[in-house]
Coordinates of C-alpha atoms and ligand atoms in Angstrom, one line a residue:
M1 CA 0.0 0.0 0.0
S2 CA 1.3 3.5 -0.9
I3 CA 1.5 6.0 2.0
Q4 CA 2.4 9.7 1.9
V5 CA 4.2 11.5 4.7
F6 CA 4.5 15.3 4.8
G7 CA 7.5 17.2 6.1
L8 CA 9.5 20.3 5.3
A9 CA 11.1 20.7 1.9
V10 CA 14.7 21.5 2.6
S11 CA 16.5 20.5 -0.5
K12 CA 14.9 20.6 -3.9
G13 CA 14.5 17.9 -6.6
V14 CA 13.1 14.4 -6.8
A15 CA 14.9 11.3 -5.5
I16 CA 13.6 7.8 -6.1
G17 CA 15.2 4.8 -4.4
R18 CA 15.2 2.1 -1.8
A19 CA 15.0 3.1 1.8
V20 CA 18.0 2.5 4.1
L21 CA 17.0 3.0 7.7
I22 CA 19.8 3.9 10.1
A23 CA 19.2 4.3 13.8
S24 CA 20.6 7.6 15.3
S25 CA 22.8 5.6 17.6
R26 CA 24.3 3.7 14.7
M27 CA 25.2 6.6 12.4
D28 CA 28.9 6.0 13.0
V29 CA 28.8 2.5 11.8
A30 CA 30.8 2.2 8.6
H31 CA 28.6 2.1 5.5
Y32 CA 30.2 1.2 2.2
F33 CA 29.8 -1.1 -0.7
V34 CA 32.1 -4.1 -1.2
D35 CA 33.3 -5.0 -4.6
S36 CA 31.8 -8.2 -6.0
T37 CA 35.2 -9.9 -5.8
Q38 CA 35.2 -9.1 -2.0
V39 CA 31.8 -10.5 -1.1
D40 CA 33.2 -13.8 0.1
A41 CA 35.9 -12.1 2.2
E42 CA 33.2 -9.9 3.7
L43 CA 31.1 -13.0 4.6
D44 CA 34.2 -14.4 6.2
R45 CA 34.6 -11.3 8.3
L46 CA 31.1 -11.8 9.5
R47 CA 31.7 -15.5 10.3
R48 CA 34.9 -14.7 12.2
A49 CA 33.0 -12.0 14.2
R50 CA 30.3 -14.5 15.1
D51 CA 32.9 -17.1 16.2
E52 CA 34.7 -14.5 18.3
V53 CA 31.5 -13.3 20.0
A54 CA 30.5 -16.9 20.6
T55 CA 33.9 -17.6 22.3
E56 CA 33.4 -14.3 24.3
L57 CA 30.0 -15.4 25.6
Q58 CA 31.1 -18.9 26.4
T59 CA 34.1 -17.6 28.3
L60 CA 31.8 -15.3 30.3
Q61 CA 29.6 -18.3 31.1
R62 CA 32.6 -20.4 32.1
D63 CA 34.1 -17.7 34.4
M64 CA 30.8 -16.9 36.0
P65 CA 31.1 -16.9 39.8
A66 CA 29.2 -19.7 41.5
D67 CA 27.0 -17.3 43.4
A68 CA 26.0 -15.3 40.3
P69 CA 22.2 -15.1 39.8
G70 CA 20.9 -17.9 37.6
E71 CA 19.2 -15.5 35.2
L72 CA 22.6 -14.3 34.1
N73 CA 23.6 -17.7 32.7
A74 CA 20.2 -18.0 31.1
L75 CA 20.6 -14.6 29.5
L76 CA 24.0 -15.6 28.0
D77 CA 22.3 -18.8 26.7
V78 CA 19.7 -16.6 24.9
H79 CA 22.5 -14.4 23.4
L80 CA 24.3 -17.5 22.2
M81 CA 21.1 -18.8 20.6
L82 CA 20.4 -15.4 18.9
L83 CA 24.0 -15.4 17.6
H84 CA 23.3 -18.5 15.7
D85 CA 19.7 -17.7 14.8
E86 CA 19.2 -17.9 11.0
T87 CA 16.8 -14.9 10.7
M88 CA 19.6 -12.9 11.9
I89 CA 22.7 -14.4 10.3
A90 CA 21.3 -15.7 7.0
A91 CA 19.4 -12.4 6.3
T92 CA 22.5 -10.4 7.2
K93 CA 24.5 -12.4 4.7
Q94 CA 21.8 -11.8 2.1
W95 CA 22.4 -8.0 2.4
V96 CA 26.0 -8.6 1.7
R97 CA 25.4 -10.9 -1.2
D98 CA 22.6 -9.1 -2.9
R99 CA 23.3 -5.5 -2.1
H100 CA 27.1 -5.6 -1.5
Y101 CA 26.7 -3.8 1.8
N102 CA 29.7 -4.2 4.1
A103 CA 29.2 -6.5 7.1
E104 CA 28.6 -3.7 9.6
W105 CA 26.0 -2.1 7.4
A106 CA 24.3 -5.4 6.6
L107 CA 24.1 -6.2 10.3
S108 CA 22.6 -2.8 11.2
A109 CA 20.1 -3.1 8.3
Q110 CA 19.0 -6.6 9.6
L111 CA 18.8 -5.3 13.1
E112 CA 16.4 -2.6 11.9
V113 CA 14.2 -5.2 10.3
L114 CA 14.1 -7.4 13.4
S115 CA 13.5 -4.4 15.7
R116 CA 10.3 -3.6 13.8
Q117 CA 9.1 -7.2 14.2
F118 CA 9.8 -7.2 17.9
D119 CA 8.1 -3.8 18.3
E120 CA 4.9 -5.2 16.8
M121 CA 4.8 -8.3 19.0
E122 CA 1.8 -8.6 21.3
D123 CA 3.6 -10.5 24.0
E124 CA 5.5 -8.2 26.3
Y125 CA 8.1 -10.8 27.3
L126 CA 8.9 -11.4 23.6
R127 CA 8.9 -7.7 22.8
E128 CA 11.5 -7.1 25.4
R129 CA 13.9 -9.6 23.7
K130 CA 14.7 -6.8 21.3
A131 CA 17.2 -5.5 23.9
D132 CA 19.0 -8.9 23.7
I133 CA 19.2 -8.7 19.9
E134 CA 20.6 -5.2 20.2
Q135 CA 23.3 -6.4 22.7
V136 CA 24.3 -9.3 20.5
V137 CA 24.6 -7.0 17.4
E138 CA 26.6 -4.5 19.5
R139 CA 29.1 -7.2 20.3
L140 CA 29.3 -8.3 16.7
L141 CA 29.8 -4.7 15.6
R142 CA 32.6 -4.2 18.1
S143 CA 34.3 -7.4 16.9
L144 CA 33.9 -6.3 13.2
Q145 CA 35.4 -3.0 14.1
R146 CA 38.5 -4.7 15.5
S147 CA 38.8 -6.6 12.2
A148 CA 38.2 -3.5 10.0
S149 CA 40.9 -3.6 7.5
G150 CA 39.7 -1.0 5.0
T151 CA 41.0 2.4 4.1
A152 CA 41.0 5.2 6.6
E153 CA 38.0 6.6 4.9
R154 CA 36.1 3.4 5.5
A155 CA 37.1 3.3 9.1
A156 CA 35.7 6.8 9.4
G157 CA 32.4 5.6 8.2
Q158 CA 32.6 7.1 4.7
L159 CA 30.2 5.7 2.1
Q160 CA 31.9 5.0 -1.1
P161 CA 30.0 5.4 -4.3
D162 CA 32.3 3.4 -6.5
F163 CA 30.8 -0.1 -6.2
G164 CA 27.2 1.1 -6.0
G165 CA 24.5 -1.4 -6.6
E166 CA 22.1 -0.7 -9.4
E167 CA 19.4 0.8 -7.3
P168 CA 19.7 4.3 -5.8
L169 CA 19.4 4.5 -2.0
I170 CA 17.6 6.9 0.3
L171 CA 18.7 7.5 3.9
V172 CA 15.9 7.4 6.4
A173 CA 16.5 8.3 10.0
N174 CA 14.8 9.7 13.1
D175 CA 17.4 12.4 13.3
I176 CA 20.9 12.9 12.1
A177 CA 23.4 15.0 14.1
P178 CA 25.2 17.6 12.1
A179 CA 28.5 15.9 12.8
D180 CA 27.2 12.6 11.4
M181 CA 25.7 14.4 8.4
L182 CA 29.2 15.3 7.3
Q183 CA 30.2 11.7 6.8
F184 CA 27.3 11.3 4.3
K185 CA 28.8 14.0 2.1
R186 CA 30.1 12.2 -1.0
S187 CA 28.0 9.2 -0.1
V188 CA 25.9 6.7 -2.0
F189 CA 22.6 8.2 -0.9
T190 CA 20.6 10.1 -3.4
G191 CA 18.1 11.6 -0.9
F192 CA 17.4 12.0 2.9
V193 CA 14.4 11.8 5.1
T194 CA 14.3 12.6 8.8
D195 CA 11.5 12.7 11.3
V196 CA 12.7 15.8 13.1
G197 CA 14.5 19.0 12.2
G198 CA 13.6 22.5 10.9
K199 CA 14.3 24.1 7.6
T200 CA 17.5 25.8 8.6
S201 CA 18.7 23.2 11.2
H202 CA 22.3 22.4 10.5
T203 CA 21.4 18.9 9.4
A204 CA 19.1 20.4 6.7
I205 CA 21.9 22.9 5.7
V206 CA 24.4 20.1 5.2
A207 CA 21.8 18.1 3.2
R208 CA 21.2 21.1 1.0
S209 CA 25.0 21.6 0.5
M210 CA 25.1 18.0 -0.8
D211 CA 22.6 19.1 -3.4
I212 CA 20.3 16.1 -3.1
P213 CA 16.6 16.1 -2.4
A214 CA 15.7 16.1 1.3
V215 CA 12.7 16.3 3.5
V216 CA 13.1 16.9 7.3
G217 CA 10.5 17.1 10.1
A218 CA 8.5 14.2 8.4
R219 CA 7.4 13.1 11.9
E220 CA 6.5 9.4 11.4
A221 CA 8.7 8.7 8.4
S222 CA 11.2 6.4 10.1
R223 CA 8.4 4.4 11.7
L224 CA 6.3 4.1 8.5
I225 CA 9.1 3.4 6.1
R226 CA 10.6 -0.1 6.2
Q227 CA 14.1 -1.2 5.3
D228 CA 14.2 -1.6 1.5
D229 CA 10.8 0.0 0.7
W230 CA 10.7 2.0 -2.5
V231 CA 10.5 5.7 -1.6
V232 CA 10.0 8.9 -3.6
I233 CA 11.2 12.2 -2.1
D234 CA 9.6 15.3 -3.5
G235 CA 12.1 17.9 -2.2
D236 CA 10.1 20.8 -3.7
A237 CA 6.8 19.9 -1.9
G238 CA 8.2 18.3 1.2
V239 CA 6.4 15.0 0.6
V240 CA 7.7 11.5 0.9
I241 CA 5.8 8.7 -0.9
I242 CA 6.3 5.2 0.4
N243 CA 5.8 2.4 -2.2
P244 CA 4.2 4.6 -4.8
P245 CA 2.0 3.1 -7.5
A246 CA 3.5 2.7 -11.0
I247 CA 1.8 5.7 -12.4
V248 CA 3.0 8.1 -9.6
L249 CA 6.5 6.6 -10.0
E250 CA 6.4 7.3 -13.8
E251 CA 5.3 11.0 -13.1
Y252 CA 8.2 11.5 -10.7
R253 CA 10.7 9.9 -13.1
F254 CA 9.6 12.4 -15.7
R255 CA 10.1 15.3 -13.2
Q256 CA 13.5 14.0 -12.3
R257 CA 14.5 14.0 -16.0
Q258 CA 13.2 17.6 -16.4
S259 CA 15.1 18.9 -13.5
E260 CA 18.3 17.2 -14.7
L261 CA 17.8 19.1 -18.0
E262 CA 17.2 22.4 -16.2
R263 CA 20.3 21.8 -14.1
A264 CA 22.5 21.2 -17.2
R265 CA 21.1 24.4 -18.8
L266 CA 21.8 26.5 -15.7
H267 CA 25.3 25.1 -15.4
R268 CA 26.2 26.8 -18.7
L269 CA 26.0 30.1 -16.8
R270 CA 28.9 29.1 -14.7
N271 CA 31.4 31.5 -16.2
T272 CA 29.0 34.3 -16.9
P273 CA 29.7 37.3 -14.6
A274 CA 26.7 38.2 -12.4
V275 CA 25.8 41.6 -13.7
T276 CA 22.2 43.1 -13.6
L277 CA 20.5 44.6 -16.7
D278 CA 21.5 48.1 -15.5
G279 CA 25.2 47.1 -15.1
E280 CA 25.4 46.5 -11.3
R281 CA 28.0 43.9 -10.5
V282 CA 26.9 41.3 -7.9
E283 CA 29.3 39.1 -6.1
L284 CA 28.0 35.4 -5.7
Q285 CA 30.1 33.5 -3.2
A286 CA 29.8 30.1 -1.7
N287 CA 29.3 28.6 1.8
I288 CA 31.4 25.6 2.6
E289 CA 31.7 23.2 5.6
M290 CA 34.9 21.3 4.8
P291 CA 38.1 22.4 3.0
R292 CA 37.5 20.1 0.1
D293 CA 34.1 21.8 -0.6
A294 CA 36.2 24.7 -1.9
Q295 CA 36.5 22.8 -5.1
A296 CA 32.7 22.6 -5.6
A297 CA 32.6 26.4 -4.9
T298 CA 35.0 27.3 -7.7
E299 CA 33.4 24.7 -10.1
A300 CA 30.0 26.4 -9.5
G301 CA 31.5 29.7 -10.6
A302 CA 31.6 31.3 -7.1
V303 CA 33.9 34.4 -6.9
G304 CA 35.0 33.4 -3.4
V305 CA 33.9 31.7 -0.2
G306 CA 31.8 34.0 1.9
L307 CA 31.3 31.5 4.7
F308 CA 33.6 28.6 5.8
R309 CA 31.8 27.0 8.8
T310 CA 34.9 25.8 10.6
E311 CA 33.1 24.2 13.5
F312 CA 32.7 21.0 11.5
L313 CA 36.5 20.5 11.8
F314 CA 36.0 20.5 15.6
M315 CA 33.3 17.9 15.8
N316 CA 33.5 14.3 16.9
R317 CA 37.0 14.4 18.2
N318 CA 36.4 13.0 21.7
G319 CA 37.6 16.1 23.4
H320 CA 40.8 16.5 21.3
L321 CA 40.3 19.7 19.3
P322 CA 42.3 20.2 16.2
S323 CA 45.8 21.6 16.9
E324 CA 46.9 24.9 15.4
D325 CA 49.0 23.1 12.8
E326 CA 46.2 20.8 11.8
Q327 CA 43.9 23.8 11.4
F328 CA 46.5 25.7 9.5
E329 CA 46.9 22.8 7.0
C330 CA 43.1 22.6 6.6
Y331 CA 42.7 26.3 5.9
R332 CA 45.7 26.3 3.6
S333 CA 44.3 23.3 1.6
A334 CA 41.0 25.1 1.2
L335 CA 43.0 28.2 0.0
D336 CA 44.9 26.1 -2.5
L337 CA 41.6 25.0 -4.1
M338 CA 40.4 28.6 -4.2
Q339 CA 43.0 29.5 -6.9
G340 CA 43.6 33.0 -5.7
L341 CA 39.9 33.7 -4.8
P342 CA 39.1 35.0 -1.3
L343 CA 38.2 32.6 1.5
T344 CA 36.2 33.9 4.4
I345 CA 36.9 31.8 7.5
R346 CA 34.4 32.0 10.2
T347 CA 35.7 31.3 13.7
V348 CA 34.2 28.3 15.3
D349 CA 30.5 28.4 15.9
V350 CA 29.8 25.4 18.1
G351 CA 26.8 25.2 20.4
A352 CA 23.1 25.3 19.7
D353 CA 22.3 22.5 17.3
K354 CA 26.0 22.0 16.5
P355 CA 27.4 20.3 19.6
L356 CA 31.0 19.2 19.6
D357 CA 30.1 15.6 20.2
R358 CA 27.9 13.4 18.1
M359 CA 24.5 14.4 19.6
T360 CA 21.1 14.7 17.9
I361 CA 18.7 17.5 18.4
H362 CA 16.5 15.2 20.5
E363 CA 19.3 14.3 22.9
L364 CA 20.3 18.0 23.2
R365 CA 16.8 19.0 24.0
H366 CA 15.9 16.4 26.4
E367 CA 19.1 15.3 28.1
H368 CA 21.7 17.9 28.1
V369 CA 21.1 21.6 27.6
L370 CA 17.8 23.4 28.2
N371 CA 18.1 26.2 25.8
P372 CA 21.2 25.7 23.7
A373 CA 20.5 28.4 21.1
L374 CA 20.5 31.0 23.8
G375 CA 23.5 29.5 25.6
L376 CA 27.2 29.3 25.3
R377 CA 27.7 29.2 21.5
A378 CA 29.7 30.8 18.7
I379 CA 31.9 33.8 19.8
R380 CA 30.7 33.4 23.4
W381 CA 32.2 30.0 23.5
S382 CA 35.4 31.1 21.8
L383 CA 35.9 34.0 24.3
S384 CA 35.3 31.5 27.2
E385 CA 38.1 29.3 25.8
P386 CA 40.8 31.9 25.1
E387 CA 43.6 29.4 24.4
M388 CA 41.5 27.6 21.9
F389 CA 40.4 30.8 20.3
L390 CA 44.0 32.1 20.0
Q391 CA 45.1 28.9 18.4
Q392 CA 42.4 29.2 15.8
L393 CA 43.2 32.9 15.1
R394 CA 46.9 32.1 14.7
A395 CA 46.1 29.2 12.3
I396 CA 43.8 31.5 10.2
L397 CA 46.4 34.3 10.2
R398 CA 49.2 32.0 9.2
A399 CA 47.0 30.8 6.3
S400 CA 46.6 34.4 5.3
A401 CA 50.2 34.4 4.1
H402 CA 49.2 31.9 1.4
G403 CA 46.1 33.5 -0.1
K404 CA 43.3 35.9 0.3
V405 CA 41.8 35.2 3.8
R406 CA 39.2 37.1 5.7
I407 CA 38.1 36.4 9.3
L408 CA 34.4 36.3 10.2
V409 CA 33.2 36.4 13.8
P410 CA 29.9 34.7 14.5
M411 CA 27.0 36.0 16.7
V412 CA 28.4 39.2 18.1
G413 CA 25.7 40.8 20.3
Q414 CA 27.6 43.0 22.7
L415 CA 30.2 45.7 22.1
S416 CA 32.2 44.3 24.9
E417 CA 32.5 41.0 22.8
V418 CA 33.6 43.1 19.9
R419 CA 36.4 44.7 21.9
Q420 CA 37.5 41.4 23.4
T421 CA 37.5 39.7 20.0
L422 CA 39.6 42.4 18.4
A423 CA 42.0 42.3 21.3
Q424 CA 42.4 38.6 20.9
I425 CA 43.1 39.0 17.2
A426 CA 45.7 41.7 18.0
L427 CA 47.3 39.4 20.6
A428 CA 47.4 36.5 18.0
K429 CA 49.2 38.8 15.6
R430 CA 51.7 39.9 18.3
Q431 CA 52.4 36.3 19.1
L432 CA 53.1 35.5 15.4
T433 CA 55.3 38.5 15.0
D434 CA 57.3 37.6 18.1
A435 CA 57.8 34.1 16.7
G436 CA 58.8 35.5 13.3
I437 CA 55.9 33.7 11.5
P438 CA 54.4 35.6 8.4
F439 CA 50.8 36.7 8.2
T440 CA 48.8 39.5 6.5
D441 CA 46.4 42.0 7.8
A442 CA 43.3 39.9 7.0
E443 CA 40.1 41.8 7.0
V444 CA 37.8 41.2 10.0
G445 CA 34.0 41.0 9.6
A446 CA 31.1 40.4 11.9
M447 CA 28.1 38.2 11.4
I448 CA 24.9 40.1 12.1
E449 CA 22.6 37.5 13.3
I450 CA 21.4 38.7 16.7
P451 CA 18.7 41.4 16.6
A452 CA 20.7 43.6 19.0
A453 CA 23.5 43.8 16.6
A454 CA 21.2 44.6 13.7
I455 CA 19.4 47.3 15.7
M456 CA 22.7 48.9 16.8
I457 CA 24.4 48.3 13.5
D458 CA 25.7 51.9 13.3
R459 CA 27.7 51.2 16.5
F460 CA 29.0 47.7 15.5
A461 CA 29.9 48.4 11.9
P462 CA 32.7 50.9 12.5
H463 CA 34.7 48.2 14.3
F464 CA 34.7 45.9 11.3
D465 CA 35.9 45.8 7.7
F466 CA 32.8 44.0 6.4
L467 CA 29.5 42.6 7.6
S468 CA 27.7 39.3 6.8
I469 CA 24.0 38.9 7.7
G470 CA 23.2 35.4 9.1
T471 CA 19.6 35.3 8.3
N472 CA 19.1 31.8 9.7
D473 CA 19.8 32.9 13.2
L474 CA 18.5 36.4 12.7
I475 CA 15.1 34.9 11.9
Q476 CA 15.4 32.5 14.9
Y477 CA 16.2 35.2 17.4
T478 CA 13.9 37.9 16.0
L479 CA 10.8 35.6 16.0
A480 CA 11.8 33.5 19.0
I481 CA 11.5 30.3 16.8
D482 CA 13.9 27.5 17.3
R483 CA 15.3 26.9 13.8
A484 CA 15.8 23.2 14.5
D485 CA 12.3 22.5 15.9
E486 CA 9.8 21.1 13.4
Q487 CA 6.9 21.7 15.8
V488 CA 7.2 25.5 15.3
A489 CA 8.6 25.3 11.7
H490 CA 5.4 26.8 10.3
L491 CA 6.2 30.0 12.3
Y492 CA 9.8 30.3 11.0
D493 CA 9.1 32.9 8.5
P494 CA 11.8 34.7 6.5
W495 CA 9.1 36.9 5.0
H496 CA 8.1 38.3 8.4
P497 CA 8.2 42.2 8.1
A498 CA 10.3 42.5 11.2
V499 CA 13.0 40.2 9.7
L500 CA 12.9 42.1 6.4
Q501 CA 13.2 45.5 8.1
L502 CA 16.3 44.3 10.1
V503 CA 17.9 42.9 6.9
A504 CA 17.2 46.1 4.9
S505 CA 18.4 48.5 7.6
T506 CA 21.6 46.5 8.1
I507 CA 22.4 46.6 4.4
E508 CA 21.5 50.3 4.2
C509 CA 23.6 51.3 7.2
G510 CA 26.6 49.1 6.3
R511 CA 26.7 50.7 2.8
R512 CA 26.4 54.2 4.2
L513 CA 29.4 53.6 6.4
G514 CA 31.4 52.1 3.5
R515 CA 31.3 48.5 4.7
T516 CA 30.7 45.6 2.3
V517 CA 27.6 43.8 3.4
S518 CA 26.8 40.3 2.4
V519 CA 24.0 37.8 3.3
C520 CA 25.3 34.3 4.0
G521 CA 22.1 32.7 5.5
E522 CA 19.9 30.5 3.5
M523 CA 17.9 33.5 2.3
A524 CA 20.8 34.4 0.0
G525 CA 20.5 31.1 -1.9
D526 CA 16.7 31.2 -2.2
P527 CA 15.8 32.7 -5.6
A528 CA 12.5 34.0 -4.2
F529 CA 14.5 36.6 -2.3
T530 CA 17.0 37.6 -5.0
E531 CA 15.2 40.7 -6.4
L532 CA 14.2 41.9 -2.9
L533 CA 17.7 41.7 -1.6
L534 CA 19.0 43.5 -4.7
A535 CA 16.3 46.2 -4.1
M536 CA 17.7 46.6 -0.6
G537 CA 21.1 47.3 -2.0
L538 CA 22.7 44.0 -1.5
R539 CA 25.5 43.3 -3.9
S540 CA 27.2 40.3 -2.2
F541 CA 25.5 36.9 -1.6
S542 CA 27.0 33.7 -0.2
M543 CA 25.2 30.4 -0.6
H544 CA 25.6 26.7 -1.2
P545 CA 27.5 26.2 -4.5
S546 CA 24.5 24.4 -5.9
R547 CA 22.3 27.5 -5.6
I548 CA 24.6 29.9 -7.4
A549 CA 23.4 29.2 -11.0
E550 CA 19.7 29.8 -10.2
V551 CA 20.4 32.9 -8.3
K552 CA 22.7 34.2 -11.0
Q553 CA 19.9 33.7 -13.6
R554 CA 17.7 36.0 -11.5
V555 CA 20.5 38.6 -11.2
L556 CA 21.0 38.6 -14.9
R557 CA 17.3 39.4 -15.5
A558 CA 17.0 42.1 -12.8
D559 CA 17.1 45.9 -13.1
T560 CA 18.0 47.3 -9.7
R561 CA 16.7 50.9 -10.6
H562 CA 13.1 49.7 -10.9
L563 CA 13.5 47.3 -8.0
T564 CA 14.8 50.0 -5.6
E565 CA 12.0 52.4 -6.5
R566 CA 9.4 49.9 -5.3
L567 CA 11.2 48.6 -2.2
A568 CA 9.4 50.7 0.3
S569 CA 6.0 49.4 -0.8
V570 CA 7.1 45.8 -0.1
L571 CA 8.6 46.6 3.3
Q572 CA 5.5 48.5 4.4
D573 CA 3.1 45.8 3.3
E574 CA 1.6 43.5 5.8
Q575 CA 2.1 40.6 3.4
P576 CA 5.6 41.2 2.0
E577 CA 5.6 37.9 0.1
L578 CA 2.6 38.9 -2.0
A579 CA 4.0 42.4 -2.4
A580 CA 7.3 41.1 -3.6
S581 CA 5.7 39.0 -6.3
R582 CA 3.7 42.1 -7.4
L583 CA 7.1 43.9 -7.4
L584 CA 8.5 41.3 -9.7
R585 CA 5.6 41.4 -12.1
A586 CA 5.8 45.2 -12.3
T587 CA 9.6 45.2 -13.0
R588 CA 9.7 42.5 -15.7
Ligands
LIG1 C1 23.2 32.1 9.8 O1 22.9 32.0 11.0 O2 22.4 32.6 8.9 C2 24.4 31.5 9.3 C3 24.8 31.7 8.1 O3 25.2 30.8 10.2 P1 24.8 29.3 10.6 O4 23.7 28.8 9.7 O5 26.0 28.5 10.5 O6 24.3 29.5 12.0
LIG2 MG1 24.3 31.6 12.5

């Protein structure tokens, strides 16, 4: 039976494929395809892991103290029985043989199937046996991890597209932590679905940067979709269709072909300069999360990187943050890929929905921090860890000797923070000078993403060389809507008049004071806002590389003289979205 699930459209396009369900707790399990010549070797790994765990359990039984409770022995018997149970082992082998999943992935996939069956059991005693299966799988995974012989990438849980099966795969999960999302970059998946998350949650942002269709906040999706179901993701409408009828599937295949053609057409604009009809030059830059993304930025025709979110380098390191040298190498490798174009490095912005450790939004909300978005994050965190901050500043400054580097400071809200930050930058420079290490006078910019900074922009701007408006957080803090919470996602409104007024006044004031102003939040990459932002006077946009071509097309067709004349009518309208579409019709 075909079922539809509704969620939030976060990354456009259509994806059709088989569902791969991954539990949030097993995101770090290695997922990759094995070559057909390696299938037997992979089955051998599985066999060896099973033998090792059997010996482990038998040893535990043998060494059990005489006075240990009898249930313990019985429990180990159950575990031994499960270990040799055919529904578990034979089916796991089948995933390896038919789909070429690596052993760990096959085991997790089968665990997902069995978990469902247990959840649906009437008998409470039997239902609780699910925990036993999980424990046995956990032991098997640990044993497999010890025998992992693959490349470093495999060990890090990278999915490798090279031996892909014939059928495209769609990742379905309750939630994916931003840190885990990174490992799915360059992965075999052609689409994502999650139960939770808002439109500008960092999980959604990373999905968007991968340029594959995604739907988040689809509440029940991971419960309704079963391992291996056929799934269609409509990333434009935010709909997920499970096991669609043939006619629906055909319609979506048609749409998929259409959007591929459109994409190819837009790609031809890559080398065309972004100049409006009235000759205004517009700078279209890229947002990146990892150094290697700089390549996608230049390939998409970006004239620079306007936002390098360095926090992803700091995640999942078990408390060992990257050293100054390691950071320097990362920044320099991104610069090498930029081929002389500028790289704007934002200092670390951890906190809120980007914890250092692998943690999902759910865990953050319910177990750890009450109100993370209002807590110790971004520049507040950096100033509370001065040694770490100085290390990062020195690494960025050292990189500045190898290319065009700009420093961007996230979430400034107080003038005292501005003063402290600038003092730390000056200190980092003195330390480098004393050590005889070269650096340049990199420009320093502030992210305007807290309403206080936008309202007092005339006081903040003079301290900086440039400004970059972070609309994702500016909307969150202006409207008091958690950007990662799907329950209030319908109220997260970039068209809210208060948001538009703050964006417009920041651009106007920055320009008046002679500062370059850019927008690097998701609004910059949304073509629905291109003309409005141009009307506000914006001439610098930073977005995911995949968005550049579409925004450029809008820029090429715009005439800023006509747009500017009508700006006031949009800003004063109670329904700016409708007013903006009227503005467009009137100026075409
Ligand atoms: C923003 O807040 O708009 C922004 C670009 O930063 P981030 O999404 O990383 O918080
Ligand atoms: Mg932000």
